[in-house]
Short mmCIF file of C-alpha atoms and ligand atoms in Angstrom, two decimals:
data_model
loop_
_atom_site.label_atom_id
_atom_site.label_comp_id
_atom_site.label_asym_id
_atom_site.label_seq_id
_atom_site.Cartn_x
_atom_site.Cartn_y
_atom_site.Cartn_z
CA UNK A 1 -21.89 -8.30 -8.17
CA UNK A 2 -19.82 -11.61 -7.68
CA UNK A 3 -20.79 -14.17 -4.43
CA UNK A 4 -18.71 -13.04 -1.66
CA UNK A 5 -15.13 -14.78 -1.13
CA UNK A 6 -16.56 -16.69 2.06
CA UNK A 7 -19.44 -17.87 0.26
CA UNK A 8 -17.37 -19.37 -2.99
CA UNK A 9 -15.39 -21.19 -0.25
CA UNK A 10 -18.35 -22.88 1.87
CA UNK A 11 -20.00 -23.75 -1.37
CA UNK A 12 -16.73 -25.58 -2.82
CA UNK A 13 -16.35 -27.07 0.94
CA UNK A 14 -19.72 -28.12 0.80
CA UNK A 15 -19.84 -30.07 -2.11
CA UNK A 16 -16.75 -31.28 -1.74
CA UNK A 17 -18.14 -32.83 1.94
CA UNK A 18 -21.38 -33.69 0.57
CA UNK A 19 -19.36 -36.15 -1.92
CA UNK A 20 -17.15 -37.19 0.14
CA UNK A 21 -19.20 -38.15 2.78
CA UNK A 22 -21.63 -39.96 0.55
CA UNK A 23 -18.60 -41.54 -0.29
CA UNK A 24 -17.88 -42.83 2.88
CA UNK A 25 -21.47 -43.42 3.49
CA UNK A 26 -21.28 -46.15 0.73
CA UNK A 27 -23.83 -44.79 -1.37
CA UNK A 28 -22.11 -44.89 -4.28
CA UNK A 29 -21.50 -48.30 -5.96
CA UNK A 30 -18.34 -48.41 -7.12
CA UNK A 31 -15.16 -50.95 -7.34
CA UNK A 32 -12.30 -49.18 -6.51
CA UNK A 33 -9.01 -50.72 -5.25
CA UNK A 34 -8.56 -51.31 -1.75
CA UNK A 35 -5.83 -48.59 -1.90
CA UNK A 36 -7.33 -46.24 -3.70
CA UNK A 37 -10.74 -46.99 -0.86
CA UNK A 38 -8.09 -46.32 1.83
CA UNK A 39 -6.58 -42.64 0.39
CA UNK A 40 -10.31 -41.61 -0.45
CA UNK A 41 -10.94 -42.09 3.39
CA UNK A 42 -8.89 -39.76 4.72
CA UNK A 43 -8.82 -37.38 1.74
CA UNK A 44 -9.96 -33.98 3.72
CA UNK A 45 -7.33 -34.57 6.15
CA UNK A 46 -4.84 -35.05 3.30
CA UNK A 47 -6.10 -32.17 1.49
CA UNK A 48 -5.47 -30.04 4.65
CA UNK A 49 -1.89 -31.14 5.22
CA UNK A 50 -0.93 -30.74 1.53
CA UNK A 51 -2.11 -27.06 1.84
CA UNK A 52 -1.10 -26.37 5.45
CA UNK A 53 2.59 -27.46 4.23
CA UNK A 54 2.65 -25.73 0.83
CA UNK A 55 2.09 -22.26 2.71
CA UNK A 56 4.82 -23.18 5.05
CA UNK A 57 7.07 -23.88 2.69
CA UNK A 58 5.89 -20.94 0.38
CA UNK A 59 5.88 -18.41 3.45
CA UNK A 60 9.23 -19.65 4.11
CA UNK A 61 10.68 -19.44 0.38
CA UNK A 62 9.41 -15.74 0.38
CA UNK A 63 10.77 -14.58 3.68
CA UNK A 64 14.54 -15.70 2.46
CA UNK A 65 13.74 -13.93 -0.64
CA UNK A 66 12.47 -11.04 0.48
CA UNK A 67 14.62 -8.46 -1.05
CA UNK A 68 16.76 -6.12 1.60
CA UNK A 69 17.34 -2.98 0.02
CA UNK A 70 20.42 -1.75 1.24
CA UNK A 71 21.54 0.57 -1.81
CA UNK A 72 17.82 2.17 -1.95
CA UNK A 73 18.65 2.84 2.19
CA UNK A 74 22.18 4.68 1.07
CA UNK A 75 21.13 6.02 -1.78
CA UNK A 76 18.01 7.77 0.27
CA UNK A 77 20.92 9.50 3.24
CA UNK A 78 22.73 10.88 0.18
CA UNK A 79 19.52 12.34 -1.09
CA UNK A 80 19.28 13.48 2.32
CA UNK A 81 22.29 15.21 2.48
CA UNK A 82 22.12 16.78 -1.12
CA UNK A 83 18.22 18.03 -0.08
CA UNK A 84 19.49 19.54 3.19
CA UNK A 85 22.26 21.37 1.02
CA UNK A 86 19.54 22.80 -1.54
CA UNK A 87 17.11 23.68 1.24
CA UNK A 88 19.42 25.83 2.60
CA UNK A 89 20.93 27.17 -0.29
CA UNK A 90 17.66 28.48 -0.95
CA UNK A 91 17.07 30.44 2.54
CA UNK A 92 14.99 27.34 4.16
CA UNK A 93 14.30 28.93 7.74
CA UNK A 94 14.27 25.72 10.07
CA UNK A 95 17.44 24.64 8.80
CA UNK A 96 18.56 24.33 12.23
CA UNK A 97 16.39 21.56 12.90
CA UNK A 98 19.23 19.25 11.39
CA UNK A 99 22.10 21.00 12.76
CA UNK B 1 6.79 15.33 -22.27
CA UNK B 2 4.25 17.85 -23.16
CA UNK B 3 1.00 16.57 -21.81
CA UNK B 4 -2.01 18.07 -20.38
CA UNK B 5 -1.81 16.10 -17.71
CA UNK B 6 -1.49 17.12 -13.74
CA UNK B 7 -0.76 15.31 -11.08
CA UNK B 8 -1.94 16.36 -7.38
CA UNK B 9 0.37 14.47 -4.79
CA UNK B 10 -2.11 13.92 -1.17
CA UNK B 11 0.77 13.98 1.68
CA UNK B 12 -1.26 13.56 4.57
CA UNK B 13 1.59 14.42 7.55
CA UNK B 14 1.15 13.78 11.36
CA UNK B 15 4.37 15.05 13.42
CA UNK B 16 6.75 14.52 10.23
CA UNK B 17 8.53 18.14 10.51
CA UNK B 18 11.68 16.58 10.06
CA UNK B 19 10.69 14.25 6.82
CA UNK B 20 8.44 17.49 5.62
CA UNK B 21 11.16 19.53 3.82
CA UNK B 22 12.89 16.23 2.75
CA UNK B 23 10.23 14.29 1.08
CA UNK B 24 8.87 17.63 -0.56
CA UNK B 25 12.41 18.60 -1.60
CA UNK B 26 12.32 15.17 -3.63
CA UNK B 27 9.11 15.04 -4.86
CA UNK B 28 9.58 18.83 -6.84
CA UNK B 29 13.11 17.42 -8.41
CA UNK B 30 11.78 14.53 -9.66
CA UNK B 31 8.10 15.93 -10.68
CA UNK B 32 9.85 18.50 -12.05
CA UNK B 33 12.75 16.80 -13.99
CA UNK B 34 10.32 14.52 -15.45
CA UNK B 35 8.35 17.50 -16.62
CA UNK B 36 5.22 16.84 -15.05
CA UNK B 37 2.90 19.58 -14.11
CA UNK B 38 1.64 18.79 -10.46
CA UNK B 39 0.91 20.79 -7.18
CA UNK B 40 1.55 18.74 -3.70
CA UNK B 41 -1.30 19.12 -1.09
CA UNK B 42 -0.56 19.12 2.41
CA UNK B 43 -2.68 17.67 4.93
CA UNK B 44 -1.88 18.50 8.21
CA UNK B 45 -3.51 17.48 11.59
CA UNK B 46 -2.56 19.95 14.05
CA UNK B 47 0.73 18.16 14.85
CA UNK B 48 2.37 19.41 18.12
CA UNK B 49 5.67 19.60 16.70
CA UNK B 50 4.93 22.39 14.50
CA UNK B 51 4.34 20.43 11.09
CA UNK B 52 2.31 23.27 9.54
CA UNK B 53 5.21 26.14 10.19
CA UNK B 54 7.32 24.04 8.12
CA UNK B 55 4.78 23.18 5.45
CA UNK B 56 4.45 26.92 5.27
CA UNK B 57 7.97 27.75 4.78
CA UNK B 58 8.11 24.99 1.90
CA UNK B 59 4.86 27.21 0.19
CA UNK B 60 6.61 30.82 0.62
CA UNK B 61 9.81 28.81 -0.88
CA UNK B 62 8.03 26.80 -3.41
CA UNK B 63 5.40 28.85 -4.57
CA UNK B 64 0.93 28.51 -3.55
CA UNK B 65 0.58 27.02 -6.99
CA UNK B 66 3.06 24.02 -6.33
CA UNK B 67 2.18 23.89 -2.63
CA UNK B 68 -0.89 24.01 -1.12
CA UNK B 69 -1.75 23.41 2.42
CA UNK B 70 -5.35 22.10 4.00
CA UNK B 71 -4.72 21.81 7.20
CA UNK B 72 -7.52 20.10 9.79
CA UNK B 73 -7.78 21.49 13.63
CA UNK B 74 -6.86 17.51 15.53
CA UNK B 75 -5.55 14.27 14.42
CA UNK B 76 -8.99 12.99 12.34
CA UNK B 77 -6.63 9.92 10.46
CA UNK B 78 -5.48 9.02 7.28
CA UNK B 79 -9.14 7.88 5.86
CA UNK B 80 -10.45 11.18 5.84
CA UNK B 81 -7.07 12.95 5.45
CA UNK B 82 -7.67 11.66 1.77
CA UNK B 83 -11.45 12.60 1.74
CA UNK B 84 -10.16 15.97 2.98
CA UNK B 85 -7.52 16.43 0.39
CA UNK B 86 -9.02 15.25 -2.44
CA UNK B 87 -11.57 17.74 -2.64
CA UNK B 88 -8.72 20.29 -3.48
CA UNK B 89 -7.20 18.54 -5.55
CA UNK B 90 -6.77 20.22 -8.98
CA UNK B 91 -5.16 17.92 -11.71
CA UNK B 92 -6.39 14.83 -13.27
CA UNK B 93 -4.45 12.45 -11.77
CA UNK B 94 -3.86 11.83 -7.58
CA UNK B 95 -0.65 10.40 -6.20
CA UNK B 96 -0.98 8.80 -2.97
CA UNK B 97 2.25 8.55 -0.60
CA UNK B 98 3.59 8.45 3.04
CA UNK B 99 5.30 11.87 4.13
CA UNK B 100 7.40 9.59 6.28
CA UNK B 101 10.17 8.94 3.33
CA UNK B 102 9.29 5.07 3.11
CA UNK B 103 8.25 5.99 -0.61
CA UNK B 104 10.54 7.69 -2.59
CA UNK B 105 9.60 10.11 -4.75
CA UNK B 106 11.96 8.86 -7.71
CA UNK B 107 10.01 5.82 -8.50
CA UNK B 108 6.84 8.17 -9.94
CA UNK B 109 8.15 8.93 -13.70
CA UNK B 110 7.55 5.18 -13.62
CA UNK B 111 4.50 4.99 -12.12
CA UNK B 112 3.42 7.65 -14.71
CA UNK B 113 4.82 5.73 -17.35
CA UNK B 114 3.13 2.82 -16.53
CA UNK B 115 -0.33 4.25 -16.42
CA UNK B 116 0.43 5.59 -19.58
CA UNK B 117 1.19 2.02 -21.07
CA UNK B 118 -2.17 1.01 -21.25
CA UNK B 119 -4.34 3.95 -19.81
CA UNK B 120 -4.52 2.54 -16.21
CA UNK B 121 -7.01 3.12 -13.96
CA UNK B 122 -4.86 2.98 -11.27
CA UNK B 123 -0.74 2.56 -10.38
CA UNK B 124 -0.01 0.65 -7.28
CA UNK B 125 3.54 0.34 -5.67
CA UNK B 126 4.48 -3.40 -4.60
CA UNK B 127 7.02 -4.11 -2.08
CA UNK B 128 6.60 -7.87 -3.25
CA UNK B 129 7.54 -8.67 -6.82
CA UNK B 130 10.41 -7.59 -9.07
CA UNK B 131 13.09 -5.76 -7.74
CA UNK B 132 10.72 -4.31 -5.25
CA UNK B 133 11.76 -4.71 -1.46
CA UNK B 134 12.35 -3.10 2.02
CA UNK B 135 15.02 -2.03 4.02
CA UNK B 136 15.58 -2.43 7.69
CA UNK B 137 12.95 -4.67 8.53
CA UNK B 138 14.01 -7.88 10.80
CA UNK B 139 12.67 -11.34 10.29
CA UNK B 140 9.80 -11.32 12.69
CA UNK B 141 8.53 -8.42 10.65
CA UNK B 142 8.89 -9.71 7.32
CA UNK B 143 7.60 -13.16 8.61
CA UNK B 144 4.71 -11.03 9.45
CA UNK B 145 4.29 -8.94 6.64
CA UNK B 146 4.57 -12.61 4.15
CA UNK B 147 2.01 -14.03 6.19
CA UNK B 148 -0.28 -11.19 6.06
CA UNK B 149 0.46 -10.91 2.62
CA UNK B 150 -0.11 -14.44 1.69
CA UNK B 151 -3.69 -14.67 3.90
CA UNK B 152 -4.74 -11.95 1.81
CA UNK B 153 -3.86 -13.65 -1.18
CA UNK B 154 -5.72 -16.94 -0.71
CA UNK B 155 -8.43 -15.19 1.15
CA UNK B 156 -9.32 -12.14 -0.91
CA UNK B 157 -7.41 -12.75 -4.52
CA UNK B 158 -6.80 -9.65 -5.37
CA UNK B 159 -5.00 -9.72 -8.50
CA UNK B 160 -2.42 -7.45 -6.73
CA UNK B 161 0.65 -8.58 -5.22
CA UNK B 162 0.69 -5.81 -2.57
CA UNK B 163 -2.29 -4.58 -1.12
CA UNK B 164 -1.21 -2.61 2.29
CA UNK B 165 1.35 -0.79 0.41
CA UNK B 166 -0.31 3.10 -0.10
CA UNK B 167 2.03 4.60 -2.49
CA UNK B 168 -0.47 5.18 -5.44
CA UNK B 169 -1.34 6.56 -8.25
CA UNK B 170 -5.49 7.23 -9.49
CA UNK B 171 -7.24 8.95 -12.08
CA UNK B 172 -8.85 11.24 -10.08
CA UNK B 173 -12.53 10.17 -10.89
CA UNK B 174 -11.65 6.85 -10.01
CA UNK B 175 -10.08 7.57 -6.64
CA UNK B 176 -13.43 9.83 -5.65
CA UNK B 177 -15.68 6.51 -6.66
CA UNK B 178 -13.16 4.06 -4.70
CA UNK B 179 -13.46 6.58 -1.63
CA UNK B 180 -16.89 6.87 -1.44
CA UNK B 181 -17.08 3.47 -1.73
CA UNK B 182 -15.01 2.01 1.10
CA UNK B 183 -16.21 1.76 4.74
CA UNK B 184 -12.64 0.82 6.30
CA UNK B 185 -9.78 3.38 8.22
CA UNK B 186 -6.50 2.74 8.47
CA UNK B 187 -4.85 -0.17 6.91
CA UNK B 188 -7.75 -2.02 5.70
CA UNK B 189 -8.51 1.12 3.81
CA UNK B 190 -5.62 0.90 1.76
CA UNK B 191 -6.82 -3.09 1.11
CA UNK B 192 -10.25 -2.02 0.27
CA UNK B 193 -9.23 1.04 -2.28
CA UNK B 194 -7.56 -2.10 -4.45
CA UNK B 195 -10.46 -4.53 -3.58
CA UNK B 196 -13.11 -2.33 -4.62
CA UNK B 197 -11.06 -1.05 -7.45
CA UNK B 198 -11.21 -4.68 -9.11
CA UNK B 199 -14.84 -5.03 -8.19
CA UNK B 200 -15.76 -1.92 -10.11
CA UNK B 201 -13.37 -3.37 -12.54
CA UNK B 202 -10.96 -1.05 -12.96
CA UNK B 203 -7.70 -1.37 -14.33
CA UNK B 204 -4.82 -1.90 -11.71
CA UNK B 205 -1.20 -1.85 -13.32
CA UNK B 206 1.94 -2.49 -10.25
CA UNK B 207 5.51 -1.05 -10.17
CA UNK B 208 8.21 -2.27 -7.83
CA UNK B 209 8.55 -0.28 -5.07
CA UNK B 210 11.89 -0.34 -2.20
CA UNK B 211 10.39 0.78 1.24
CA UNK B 212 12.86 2.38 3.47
CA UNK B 213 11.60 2.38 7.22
CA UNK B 214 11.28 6.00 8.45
CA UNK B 215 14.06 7.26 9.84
CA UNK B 216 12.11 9.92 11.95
CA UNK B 217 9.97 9.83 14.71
CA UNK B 218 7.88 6.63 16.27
CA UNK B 219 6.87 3.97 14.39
CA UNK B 220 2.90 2.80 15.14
CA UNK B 221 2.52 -1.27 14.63
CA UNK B 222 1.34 -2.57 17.60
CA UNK B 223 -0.61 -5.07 18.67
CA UNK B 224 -4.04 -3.41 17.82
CA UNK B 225 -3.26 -2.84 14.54
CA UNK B 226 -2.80 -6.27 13.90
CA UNK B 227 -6.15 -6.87 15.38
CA UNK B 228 -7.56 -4.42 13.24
CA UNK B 229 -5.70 -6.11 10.27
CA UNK B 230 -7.52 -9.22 10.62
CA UNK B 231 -11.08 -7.92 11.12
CA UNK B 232 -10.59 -5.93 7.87
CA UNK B 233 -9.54 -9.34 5.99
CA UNK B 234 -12.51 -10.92 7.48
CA UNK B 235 -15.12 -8.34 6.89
CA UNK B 236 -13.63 -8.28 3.23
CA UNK B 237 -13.55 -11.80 2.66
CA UNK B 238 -17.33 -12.28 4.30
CA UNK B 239 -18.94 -8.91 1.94
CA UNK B 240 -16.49 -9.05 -1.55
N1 GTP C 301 -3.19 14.09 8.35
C1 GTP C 301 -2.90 12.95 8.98
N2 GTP C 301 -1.82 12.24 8.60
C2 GTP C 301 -1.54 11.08 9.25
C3 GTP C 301 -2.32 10.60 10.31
N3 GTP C 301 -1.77 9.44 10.75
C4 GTP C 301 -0.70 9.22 9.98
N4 GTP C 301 -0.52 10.21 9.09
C5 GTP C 301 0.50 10.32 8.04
O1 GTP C 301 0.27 9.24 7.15
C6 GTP C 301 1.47 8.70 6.66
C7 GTP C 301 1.59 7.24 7.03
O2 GTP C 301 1.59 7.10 8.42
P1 GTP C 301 2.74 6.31 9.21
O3 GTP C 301 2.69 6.78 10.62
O4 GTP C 301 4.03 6.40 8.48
O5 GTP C 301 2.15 4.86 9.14
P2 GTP C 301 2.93 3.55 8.84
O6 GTP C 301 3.84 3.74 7.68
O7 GTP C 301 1.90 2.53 8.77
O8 GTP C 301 3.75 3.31 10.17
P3 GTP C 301 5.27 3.66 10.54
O9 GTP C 301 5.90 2.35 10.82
O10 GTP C 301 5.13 4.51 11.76
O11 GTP C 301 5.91 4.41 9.42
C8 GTP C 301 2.57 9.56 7.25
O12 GTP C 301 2.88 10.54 6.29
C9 GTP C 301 1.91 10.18 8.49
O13 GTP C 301 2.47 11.41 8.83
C10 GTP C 301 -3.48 11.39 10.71
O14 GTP C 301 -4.21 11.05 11.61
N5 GTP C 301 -3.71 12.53 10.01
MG1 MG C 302 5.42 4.95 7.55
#
């Protein structure tokens, strides 16, 4: 069977740390821009705030779209009404329940 | 429609005397107009308000072939309700649905359909895509019920757009394996039914689904359900 969820996301964080912190670390030789230095430092944070506002505005997007079903609310008291009328019709013996 | 197929409905009912006749009343028109063959199994846990008379009257009315009853002495829960009632169960196929009137009845022709489509291991009802939807929740709960939705979503990937929702439909072998598989009550029962499902890799097909909040008698969510909510997600996301 598959590696649990939480274990697929500590490995993927891990790695991701490990390189970024031999990043920082300078082990790597490399010759990147300043700028590009300067995002790669504070990457994880980045990373976080990216995702932390995508599920805001996702969560947010959903909410005001979450469909309010008035007509399936209506349509279910008339279905009430008519399955009253049958129940009784047909000698239903707690019919006062709903009187 | 002439197949040899039958469908056994699981209505698992806790104080819903006034819902019974109702949501039993709907689910033999549209069974019936559809020309299913089915039987609708009622599991009821010694409610106070006298549940079971009413069940009863709905068999002398309806007939022991279309309704049977399996009642249990005290309020056990839902879990086992299932256990309980499946081991009755007669046709091929097992519908899974609230007593309170929150599902309606009308969407299963589709949910039948849709299984046929492709042979589906199992039909799930989703409040969250297509024209699916509730009615007479307020923002707080459908900021909730997003959120909940969407934590489940990045932390579990189901491949399901709705995994609380327990208006189902399962091949009958398949719902016995899930069952016996699953460790959770309540809620995260529902969740783990699906989650299993895809680890046993099963086919899981969705149909839009409007929920209608009861309209009779208490509603439950309270703060330890939420609890319980998140200690399912977690135990889920540390063991699937
Ligand atoms: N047999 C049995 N049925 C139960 C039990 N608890 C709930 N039910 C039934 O299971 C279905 C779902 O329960 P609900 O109380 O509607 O749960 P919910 O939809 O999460 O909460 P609400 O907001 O109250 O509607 C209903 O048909 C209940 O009558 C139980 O302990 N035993
Ligand atoms: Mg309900």
């Amino acid at each position: 069977m598959a590696i649990p969820k939480l274990y697929q996301w500590l490995l993927a964080a891990s790695i991701f740390m490990a390189a970024w912190l031999s990043y920082v670390a300078g082990f790597f030789q490399t010759n990147l821009r300043q700028e590009y230095h300067n995002i790669i430092l504070v990457l994880p944070i980045y990373l976080l705030m990216a995702f932390a506002s995508y599920s805001l505005a996702l969560l947010g997007y959903r909410v005001a779209t979450f469909n309010d079903c008035i007509d399936a609310a209506e349509e279910l008291q008339e279905d009430v009404k008519e399955a009253r009328k049958d129940l009784e019709r047909i000698g239903y013996k707690y019919a006062s329940d709903w009187q | 429609m002439a197949t040899l197929n039958k469908y056994s409905v699981l209505l698992p009912t806790y104080e819903e005397r006034n819902n019974l006749p109702l949501i039993v009343w709907l689910l033999v028109k549209h069974l019936s107009e559809s020309g299913h063959d089915f039987e609708i199994i009622i599991i009821d846990d010694g409610s106070p308000d006298g549940t079971l008379d009413v069940a009863k009257e709905l068999q002398r009315l309806y007939g022991k072939d279309k309704i049977v009853l399996r009642p249990r002495e005290k309020k056990l829960g839902l879990g086992t309700a299932y256990i309980h009632g499946i081991k009755h169960a007669t046709g091929n196929f097992v519908i899974i649905l609230d007593a309170d009137l929150s599902h309606h009845p009308k969407f299963l022709p589709e949910f039948i359909r849709k299984q046929a489509e492709k042979d589906y291991d199992v039909v799930t009802g989703t409040r969250y895509s297509g024209n699916g939807g509730v009615f007479g929740w307020d923002l707080k709960r459908k900021v909730i019920s997003r959120g909940a939705n969407y934590l489940t979503q990045v932390l579990l990937r189901p491949g399901v757009s709705d995994l609380t929702g327990s208006f189902r439909l399962y091949k009958k072998a398949v719902l016995e394996k899930l069952i016996n598989a699953c460790v959770s009550k309540g809620y995260v029962f529902q969740m783990e039914m699906i989650i299993r499902a895809r680890q046993f890799n099963f086919s899981v097909a969705e149909v839009p689904i409007t929920f209608v909040d009861r309209l009779y008698g208490e509603s439950k969510l309270g703060g330890s359900e939420v609890v319980a909510f998140f200690k399912g997600v977690l135990y889920l996301f540390a063991t699937t």
